[in-house]
Amino acid sequence: MILSHENATSQTARQKWMAILARAEIDVLEEYFEQQGLPDHVVMKKPETGTVMIEGRAGGSGRRFNLGEATVTRCVVRVGETLGFSYALGHDRRKALLAAVADALLQGADTAIVQSSLIEPLAERQATARVIASRKAAATKVDFFTLVRGAD
């Protein structure tokens, strides 16, 4: 199957919002659905928790190695005729359910509304948190150097 440019672009957009939903705090998702109302949905695969193997690469591009396991909760729901999926680190089943509902809504007719009222504010919060964490890390950076004195 050959993907058109249009399909590839929408796939990338979905990957972005799913990543944002996976990192979202539960209280933000709860607040959003309290205000907007939780739409009618059918749970296709109830939230379930398991583990996944995390792989790393030395230097980001070296050989792969198994870093360890992480706990992940996943869920699948149907809103109307649209399936919504979620995967999130941790044990929070409610977060997985709400993220899956949001994914389904983002694939429907109200994409622009959900993007502007949920995804964009979440993305801004997450970007701000990354900047703060980066600044904290930079403040503790230590530069080690070797001073070479005259050879004896």
Short mmCIF file of N, CA and C in Angstrom, two decimals:
data_model
loop_
_atom_site.label_atom_id
_atom_site.label_comp_id
_atom_site.label_asym_id
_atom_site.label_seq_id
_atom_site.Cartn_x
_atom_site.Cartn_y
_atom_site.Cartn_z
N MET A 1 0.85 -1.18 0.00
CA MET A 1 0.00 0.00 0.00
C MET A 1 0.89 1.24 0.00
N ILE A 2 0.61 2.17 -0.87
CA ILE A 2 1.38 3.40 -0.95
C ILE A 2 0.59 4.50 -0.26
N LEU A 3 1.25 5.19 0.67
CA LEU A 3 0.60 6.29 1.37
C LEU A 3 0.78 7.57 0.58
N SER A 4 -0.30 8.29 0.42
CA SER A 4 -0.17 9.60 -0.23
C SER A 4 0.43 10.57 0.77
N HIS A 5 0.87 11.72 0.27
CA HIS A 5 1.44 12.75 1.14
C HIS A 5 0.42 13.18 2.18
N GLU A 6 -0.85 13.26 1.78
CA GLU A 6 -1.91 13.68 2.69
C GLU A 6 -2.04 12.70 3.86
N ASN A 7 -2.03 11.39 3.57
CA ASN A 7 -2.12 10.39 4.63
C ASN A 7 -0.91 10.42 5.54
N ALA A 8 0.27 10.60 4.99
CA ALA A 8 1.48 10.66 5.79
C ALA A 8 1.46 11.86 6.72
N THR A 9 0.94 13.00 6.25
CA THR A 9 0.85 14.19 7.08
C THR A 9 -0.11 13.97 8.23
N SER A 10 -1.28 13.39 7.97
CA SER A 10 -2.25 13.18 9.03
C SER A 10 -1.73 12.13 10.03
N GLN A 11 -0.96 11.17 9.56
CA GLN A 11 -0.38 10.18 10.46
C GLN A 11 0.60 10.87 11.40
N THR A 12 1.39 11.77 10.89
CA THR A 12 2.33 12.50 11.71
C THR A 12 1.60 13.35 12.75
N ALA A 13 0.53 13.99 12.36
CA ALA A 13 -0.26 14.80 13.30
C ALA A 13 -0.82 13.91 14.42
N ARG A 14 -1.29 12.74 14.05
CA ARG A 14 -1.83 11.83 15.07
C ARG A 14 -0.73 11.36 16.01
N GLN A 15 0.43 11.06 15.47
CA GLN A 15 1.54 10.64 16.33
C GLN A 15 1.87 11.74 17.34
N LYS A 16 1.83 12.98 16.89
CA LYS A 16 2.12 14.11 17.78
C LYS A 16 1.10 14.21 18.89
N TRP A 17 -0.21 14.16 18.54
CA TRP A 17 -1.20 14.32 19.60
C TRP A 17 -1.24 13.12 20.53
N MET A 18 -0.94 11.93 20.01
CA MET A 18 -0.91 10.76 20.89
C MET A 18 0.25 10.86 21.88
N ALA A 19 1.38 11.38 21.44
CA ALA A 19 2.52 11.58 22.34
C ALA A 19 2.19 12.62 23.40
N ILE A 20 1.51 13.68 23.00
CA ILE A 20 1.10 14.72 23.97
C ILE A 20 0.12 14.14 24.97
N LEU A 21 -0.85 13.36 24.50
CA LEU A 21 -1.82 12.74 25.42
C LEU A 21 -1.13 11.75 26.36
N ALA A 22 -0.13 11.03 25.87
CA ALA A 22 0.57 10.05 26.71
C ALA A 22 1.31 10.74 27.85
N ARG A 23 1.80 11.97 27.60
CA ARG A 23 2.53 12.72 28.63
C ARG A 23 1.63 13.60 29.49
N ALA A 24 0.35 13.70 29.15
CA ALA A 24 -0.57 14.60 29.85
C ALA A 24 -0.78 14.18 31.30
N GLU A 25 -1.05 15.17 32.14
CA GLU A 25 -1.40 14.89 33.53
C GLU A 25 -2.88 14.52 33.59
N ILE A 26 -3.23 13.60 34.47
CA ILE A 26 -4.61 13.15 34.58
C ILE A 26 -5.54 14.28 34.96
N ASP A 27 -5.10 15.19 35.84
CA ASP A 27 -5.99 16.26 36.26
C ASP A 27 -6.39 17.18 35.11
N VAL A 28 -5.50 17.38 34.14
CA VAL A 28 -5.83 18.21 32.98
C VAL A 28 -6.87 17.50 32.11
N LEU A 29 -6.69 16.20 31.90
CA LEU A 29 -7.68 15.44 31.11
C LEU A 29 -9.03 15.41 31.82
N GLU A 30 -9.03 15.19 33.13
CA GLU A 30 -10.28 15.18 33.91
C GLU A 30 -10.99 16.52 33.79
N GLU A 31 -10.24 17.61 33.95
CA GLU A 31 -10.82 18.95 33.87
C GLU A 31 -11.43 19.22 32.49
N TYR A 32 -10.71 18.81 31.45
CA TYR A 32 -11.22 19.02 30.09
C TYR A 32 -12.55 18.30 29.90
N PHE A 33 -12.62 17.03 30.30
CA PHE A 33 -13.85 16.27 30.08
C PHE A 33 -14.95 16.66 31.05
N GLU A 34 -14.62 17.26 32.19
CA GLU A 34 -15.65 17.83 33.07
C GLU A 34 -16.32 19.01 32.38
N GLN A 35 -15.50 19.86 31.75
CA GLN A 35 -16.02 21.05 31.07
C GLN A 35 -16.76 20.69 29.79
N GLN A 36 -16.21 19.81 28.98
CA GLN A 36 -16.78 19.48 27.68
C GLN A 36 -17.82 18.36 27.74
N GLY A 37 -17.77 17.58 28.80
CA GLY A 37 -18.63 16.41 28.90
C GLY A 37 -17.98 15.21 28.23
N LEU A 38 -18.02 14.09 28.89
CA LEU A 38 -17.45 12.86 28.33
C LEU A 38 -18.44 12.30 27.32
N PRO A 39 -18.05 12.18 26.05
CA PRO A 39 -18.99 11.69 25.04
C PRO A 39 -19.33 10.22 25.26
N ASP A 40 -20.45 9.81 24.67
CA ASP A 40 -20.81 8.40 24.72
C ASP A 40 -19.71 7.61 24.03
N HIS A 41 -19.28 6.55 24.69
CA HIS A 41 -18.21 5.72 24.13
C HIS A 41 -18.41 4.28 24.57
N VAL A 42 -17.83 3.39 23.81
CA VAL A 42 -17.85 1.96 24.13
C VAL A 42 -16.41 1.54 24.35
N VAL A 43 -16.15 0.89 25.47
CA VAL A 43 -14.80 0.41 25.75
C VAL A 43 -14.61 -0.90 24.99
N MET A 44 -13.72 -0.87 24.01
CA MET A 44 -13.44 -2.04 23.19
C MET A 44 -12.42 -2.94 23.89
N LYS A 45 -11.42 -2.32 24.48
CA LYS A 45 -10.41 -3.05 25.25
C LYS A 45 -10.18 -2.24 26.50
N LYS A 46 -10.67 -2.77 27.63
CA LYS A 46 -10.59 -2.00 28.88
C LYS A 46 -9.13 -1.69 29.21
N PRO A 47 -8.92 -0.62 29.97
CA PRO A 47 -7.55 -0.28 30.33
C PRO A 47 -6.85 -1.44 31.02
N GLU A 48 -5.70 -1.79 30.50
CA GLU A 48 -4.92 -2.88 31.08
C GLU A 48 -3.47 -2.47 31.18
N THR A 49 -2.85 -2.95 32.24
CA THR A 49 -1.47 -2.58 32.53
C THR A 49 -0.55 -3.75 32.28
N GLY A 50 0.59 -3.47 31.69
CA GLY A 50 1.60 -4.48 31.42
C GLY A 50 2.97 -3.82 31.39
N THR A 51 3.94 -4.57 30.93
CA THR A 51 5.29 -4.01 30.85
C THR A 51 5.80 -4.09 29.41
N VAL A 52 6.66 -3.16 29.08
CA VAL A 52 7.33 -3.16 27.79
C VAL A 52 8.83 -3.04 28.03
N MET A 53 9.61 -3.56 27.11
CA MET A 53 11.06 -3.45 27.20
C MET A 53 11.48 -2.13 26.57
N ILE A 54 12.28 -1.38 27.29
CA ILE A 54 12.80 -0.12 26.79
C ILE A 54 14.19 -0.38 26.21
N GLU A 55 14.40 0.06 24.98
CA GLU A 55 15.71 -0.09 24.34
C GLU A 55 16.41 1.26 24.33
N GLY A 56 17.71 1.21 24.46
CA GLY A 56 18.52 2.42 24.38
C GLY A 56 19.58 2.26 23.31
N ARG A 57 20.25 3.35 23.01
CA ARG A 57 21.37 3.33 22.08
C ARG A 57 22.47 4.18 22.68
N ALA A 58 23.66 3.66 22.67
CA ALA A 58 24.79 4.42 23.18
C ALA A 58 25.01 5.64 22.30
N GLY A 59 24.98 6.80 22.91
CA GLY A 59 25.18 8.03 22.14
C GLY A 59 24.02 8.37 21.24
N GLY A 60 22.92 7.68 21.35
CA GLY A 60 21.76 7.95 20.51
C GLY A 60 21.80 7.30 19.15
N SER A 61 22.97 6.80 18.74
CA SER A 61 23.05 6.19 17.41
C SER A 61 23.86 4.90 17.40
N GLY A 62 24.30 4.45 18.55
CA GLY A 62 25.11 3.24 18.62
C GLY A 62 24.26 1.98 18.59
N ARG A 63 24.85 0.89 19.00
CA ARG A 63 24.13 -0.39 19.04
C ARG A 63 23.02 -0.34 20.06
N ARG A 64 21.94 -1.03 19.75
CA ARG A 64 20.81 -1.12 20.67
C ARG A 64 21.16 -2.01 21.86
N PHE A 65 20.58 -1.65 23.01
CA PHE A 65 20.70 -2.52 24.18
C PHE A 65 19.42 -2.38 24.99
N ASN A 66 19.10 -3.44 25.74
CA ASN A 66 17.91 -3.41 26.59
C ASN A 66 18.21 -2.59 27.84
N LEU A 67 17.47 -1.50 27.99
CA LEU A 67 17.68 -0.59 29.11
C LEU A 67 16.94 -1.08 30.35
N GLY A 68 15.77 -1.61 30.16
CA GLY A 68 14.97 -2.11 31.28
C GLY A 68 13.51 -2.17 30.88
N GLU A 69 12.66 -2.45 31.85
CA GLU A 69 11.23 -2.55 31.59
C GLU A 69 10.52 -1.33 32.13
N ALA A 70 9.40 -1.00 31.50
CA ALA A 70 8.56 0.11 31.96
C ALA A 70 7.11 -0.38 32.01
N THR A 71 6.37 0.12 32.98
CA THR A 71 4.96 -0.20 33.11
C THR A 71 4.16 0.72 32.20
N VAL A 72 3.25 0.13 31.43
CA VAL A 72 2.45 0.89 30.47
C VAL A 72 1.00 0.44 30.60
N THR A 73 0.07 1.41 30.49
CA THR A 73 -1.35 1.09 30.48
C THR A 73 -1.91 1.49 29.12
N ARG A 74 -2.69 0.60 28.53
CA ARG A 74 -3.27 0.87 27.22
C ARG A 74 -4.77 0.70 27.28
N CYS A 75 -5.45 1.30 26.30
CA CYS A 75 -6.91 1.25 26.26
C CYS A 75 -7.37 1.50 24.82
N VAL A 76 -8.51 0.92 24.45
CA VAL A 76 -9.13 1.16 23.15
C VAL A 76 -10.61 1.43 23.38
N VAL A 77 -11.10 2.54 22.80
CA VAL A 77 -12.52 2.88 22.90
C VAL A 77 -13.06 3.18 21.51
N ARG A 78 -14.38 3.16 21.41
CA ARG A 78 -15.04 3.57 20.18
C ARG A 78 -15.98 4.71 20.51
N VAL A 79 -15.82 5.81 19.79
CA VAL A 79 -16.72 6.95 19.89
C VAL A 79 -17.39 7.07 18.53
N GLY A 80 -18.67 6.78 18.48
CA GLY A 80 -19.35 6.70 17.18
C GLY A 80 -18.76 5.54 16.41
N GLU A 81 -18.22 5.81 15.24
CA GLU A 81 -17.59 4.78 14.42
C GLU A 81 -16.07 4.83 14.48
N THR A 82 -15.53 5.71 15.32
CA THR A 82 -14.09 5.94 15.35
C THR A 82 -13.46 5.25 16.56
N LEU A 83 -12.36 4.53 16.32
CA LEU A 83 -11.61 3.90 17.40
C LEU A 83 -10.55 4.86 17.91
N GLY A 84 -10.43 4.94 19.22
CA GLY A 84 -9.39 5.74 19.85
C GLY A 84 -8.49 4.84 20.67
N PHE A 85 -7.20 5.07 20.60
CA PHE A 85 -6.21 4.25 21.29
C PHE A 85 -5.40 5.11 22.23
N SER A 86 -4.86 4.50 23.26
CA SER A 86 -3.91 5.22 24.12
C SER A 86 -2.92 4.24 24.72
N TYR A 87 -1.72 4.75 24.93
CA TYR A 87 -0.66 4.06 25.65
C TYR A 87 -0.05 5.12 26.56
N ALA A 88 0.08 4.80 27.84
CA ALA A 88 0.66 5.78 28.76
C ALA A 88 1.52 5.06 29.80
N LEU A 89 2.63 5.67 30.15
CA LEU A 89 3.48 5.10 31.20
C LEU A 89 2.73 5.08 32.51
N GLY A 90 2.91 4.03 33.27
CA GLY A 90 2.32 3.96 34.60
C GLY A 90 1.08 3.09 34.65
N HIS A 91 0.39 3.21 35.80
CA HIS A 91 -0.75 2.35 36.12
C HIS A 91 -2.10 3.05 36.00
N ASP A 92 -2.15 4.30 35.57
CA ASP A 92 -3.38 5.10 35.63
C ASP A 92 -4.37 4.69 34.54
N ARG A 93 -5.34 3.87 34.93
CA ARG A 93 -6.33 3.37 33.99
C ARG A 93 -7.29 4.45 33.52
N ARG A 94 -7.63 5.37 34.41
CA ARG A 94 -8.54 6.46 34.04
C ARG A 94 -7.87 7.36 32.99
N LYS A 95 -6.60 7.64 33.17
CA LYS A 95 -5.87 8.46 32.20
C LYS A 95 -5.86 7.78 30.83
N ALA A 96 -5.62 6.47 30.81
CA ALA A 96 -5.60 5.73 29.55
C ALA A 96 -6.96 5.80 28.86
N LEU A 97 -8.03 5.68 29.64
CA LEU A 97 -9.38 5.75 29.07
C LEU A 97 -9.64 7.13 28.48
N LEU A 98 -9.35 8.19 29.24
CA LEU A 98 -9.61 9.55 28.76
C LEU A 98 -8.75 9.89 27.55
N ALA A 99 -7.51 9.44 27.54
CA ALA A 99 -6.63 9.69 26.39
C ALA A 99 -7.15 8.99 25.15
N ALA A 100 -7.69 7.78 25.31
CA ALA A 100 -8.25 7.05 24.17
C ALA A 100 -9.49 7.76 23.63
N VAL A 101 -10.33 8.28 24.52
CA VAL A 101 -11.51 9.04 24.08
C VAL A 101 -11.06 10.29 23.33
N ALA A 102 -10.05 10.98 23.85
CA ALA A 102 -9.54 12.18 23.18
C ALA A 102 -8.99 11.83 21.79
N ASP A 103 -8.28 10.71 21.68
CA ASP A 103 -7.76 10.28 20.38
C ASP A 103 -8.90 10.06 19.40
N ALA A 104 -9.96 9.43 19.84
CA ALA A 104 -11.11 9.20 18.95
C ALA A 104 -11.73 10.53 18.53
N LEU A 105 -11.89 11.47 19.46
CA LEU A 105 -12.45 12.78 19.13
C LEU A 105 -11.58 13.54 18.14
N LEU A 106 -10.27 13.41 18.29
CA LEU A 106 -9.34 14.11 17.41
C LEU A 106 -9.39 13.59 15.98
N GLN A 107 -9.88 12.38 15.79
CA GLN A 107 -10.00 11.81 14.45
C GLN A 107 -11.33 12.15 13.80
N GLY A 108 -12.24 12.76 14.58
CA GLY A 108 -13.58 13.04 14.07
C GLY A 108 -13.73 14.45 13.52
N ALA A 109 -14.98 14.87 13.44
CA ALA A 109 -15.31 16.18 12.86
C ALA A 109 -14.86 17.35 13.74
N ASP A 110 -14.70 17.11 15.03
CA ASP A 110 -14.34 18.20 15.95
C ASP A 110 -12.84 18.32 16.18
N THR A 111 -12.05 17.86 15.26
CA THR A 111 -10.59 17.86 15.42
C THR A 111 -10.06 19.24 15.78
N ALA A 112 -10.46 20.27 15.06
CA ALA A 112 -9.93 21.62 15.30
C ALA A 112 -10.27 22.11 16.70
N ILE A 113 -11.47 21.82 17.16
CA ILE A 113 -11.90 22.27 18.49
C ILE A 113 -11.08 21.57 19.57
N VAL A 114 -10.93 20.26 19.46
CA VAL A 114 -10.16 19.51 20.46
C VAL A 114 -8.68 19.89 20.40
N GLN A 115 -8.18 20.12 19.20
CA GLN A 115 -6.78 20.56 19.05
C GLN A 115 -6.55 21.86 19.81
N SER A 116 -7.43 22.84 19.58
CA SER A 116 -7.21 24.17 20.18
C SER A 116 -7.53 24.21 21.67
N SER A 117 -8.47 23.41 22.12
CA SER A 117 -8.87 23.49 23.53
C SER A 117 -8.16 22.48 24.43
N LEU A 118 -7.57 21.42 23.86
CA LEU A 118 -6.90 20.42 24.69
C LEU A 118 -5.44 20.21 24.29
N ILE A 119 -5.19 19.87 23.05
CA ILE A 119 -3.84 19.49 22.63
C ILE A 119 -2.87 20.66 22.66
N GLU A 120 -3.25 21.80 22.11
CA GLU A 120 -2.34 22.95 22.10
C GLU A 120 -1.97 23.43 23.51
N PRO A 121 -2.95 23.57 24.44
CA PRO A 121 -2.55 23.94 25.81
C PRO A 121 -1.66 22.89 26.48
N LEU A 122 -1.94 21.62 26.24
CA LEU A 122 -1.09 20.55 26.79
C LEU A 122 0.32 20.64 26.22
N ALA A 123 0.43 20.87 24.92
CA ALA A 123 1.74 20.97 24.28
C ALA A 123 2.53 22.14 24.86
N GLU A 124 1.85 23.27 25.10
CA GLU A 124 2.52 24.43 25.69
C GLU A 124 3.01 24.13 27.10
N ARG A 125 2.16 23.49 27.90
CA ARG A 125 2.56 23.12 29.28
C ARG A 125 3.77 22.20 29.26
N GLN A 126 3.74 21.22 28.36
CA GLN A 126 4.84 20.26 28.29
C GLN A 126 6.12 20.92 27.81
N ALA A 127 6.01 21.85 26.86
CA ALA A 127 7.20 22.56 26.37
C ALA A 127 7.79 23.42 27.48
N THR A 128 6.93 24.09 28.25
CA THR A 128 7.39 24.91 29.37
C THR A 128 8.08 24.04 30.41
N ALA A 129 7.52 22.88 30.71
CA ALA A 129 8.13 21.97 31.69
C ALA A 129 9.50 21.50 31.21
N ARG A 130 9.63 21.23 29.89
CA ARG A 130 10.93 20.82 29.34
C ARG A 130 11.97 21.93 29.48
N VAL A 131 11.55 23.17 29.23
CA VAL A 131 12.48 24.30 29.35
C VAL A 131 12.94 24.46 30.79
N ILE A 132 12.01 24.36 31.72
CA ILE A 132 12.35 24.49 33.14
C ILE A 132 13.31 23.38 33.56
N ALA A 133 13.03 22.15 33.16
CA ALA A 133 13.90 21.02 33.51
C ALA A 133 15.28 21.21 32.88
N SER A 134 15.32 21.70 31.64
CA SER A 134 16.59 21.94 30.97
C SER A 134 17.40 23.01 31.68
N ARG A 135 16.73 24.07 32.13
CA ARG A 135 17.43 25.14 32.85
C ARG A 135 17.97 24.64 34.19
N LYS A 136 17.18 23.82 34.88
CA LYS A 136 17.66 23.26 36.14
C LYS A 136 18.88 22.38 35.92
N ALA A 137 18.83 21.58 34.87
CA ALA A 137 19.97 20.71 34.57
C ALA A 137 21.18 21.53 34.18
N ALA A 138 20.99 22.58 33.41
CA ALA A 138 22.11 23.43 32.98
C ALA A 138 22.73 24.15 34.17
N ALA A 139 21.92 24.48 35.17
CA ALA A 139 22.43 25.18 36.35
C ALA A 139 23.35 24.30 37.19
N THR A 140 23.20 22.99 37.06
CA THR A 140 24.03 22.07 37.85
C THR A 140 25.17 21.47 37.04
N LYS A 141 25.34 21.93 35.81
CA LYS A 141 26.37 21.38 34.93
C LYS A 141 27.76 21.71 35.48
N VAL A 142 28.60 20.73 35.46
CA VAL A 142 29.98 20.90 35.91
C VAL A 142 30.88 20.60 34.72
N ASP A 143 31.79 21.51 34.41
CA ASP A 143 32.76 21.28 33.35
C ASP A 143 34.06 20.81 33.99
N PHE A 144 34.49 19.64 33.59
CA PHE A 144 35.75 19.11 34.07
C PHE A 144 36.81 19.35 33.00
N PHE A 145 37.96 19.75 33.44
CA PHE A 145 39.03 19.96 32.49
C PHE A 145 40.33 19.56 33.17
N THR A 146 41.31 19.34 32.36
CA THR A 146 42.62 18.94 32.87
C THR A 146 43.59 20.06 32.58
N LEU A 147 44.27 20.48 33.60
CA LEU A 147 45.27 21.51 33.43
C LEU A 147 46.62 20.81 33.37
N VAL A 148 47.33 21.00 32.30
CA VAL A 148 48.63 20.35 32.13
C VAL A 148 49.71 21.39 32.48
N ARG A 149 50.51 21.02 33.45
CA ARG A 149 51.62 21.91 33.81
C ARG A 149 52.87 21.46 33.08
N GLY A 150 53.87 22.21 33.16
CA GLY A 150 55.13 21.87 32.48
C GLY A 150 55.59 20.46 32.78
N ALA A 151 56.09 19.79 31.78
CA ALA A 151 56.57 18.41 31.93
C ALA A 151 57.89 18.40 32.64
N ASP A 152 58.02 17.54 33.62
CA ASP A 152 59.29 17.41 34.36
C ASP A 152 60.06 16.22 33.91
#
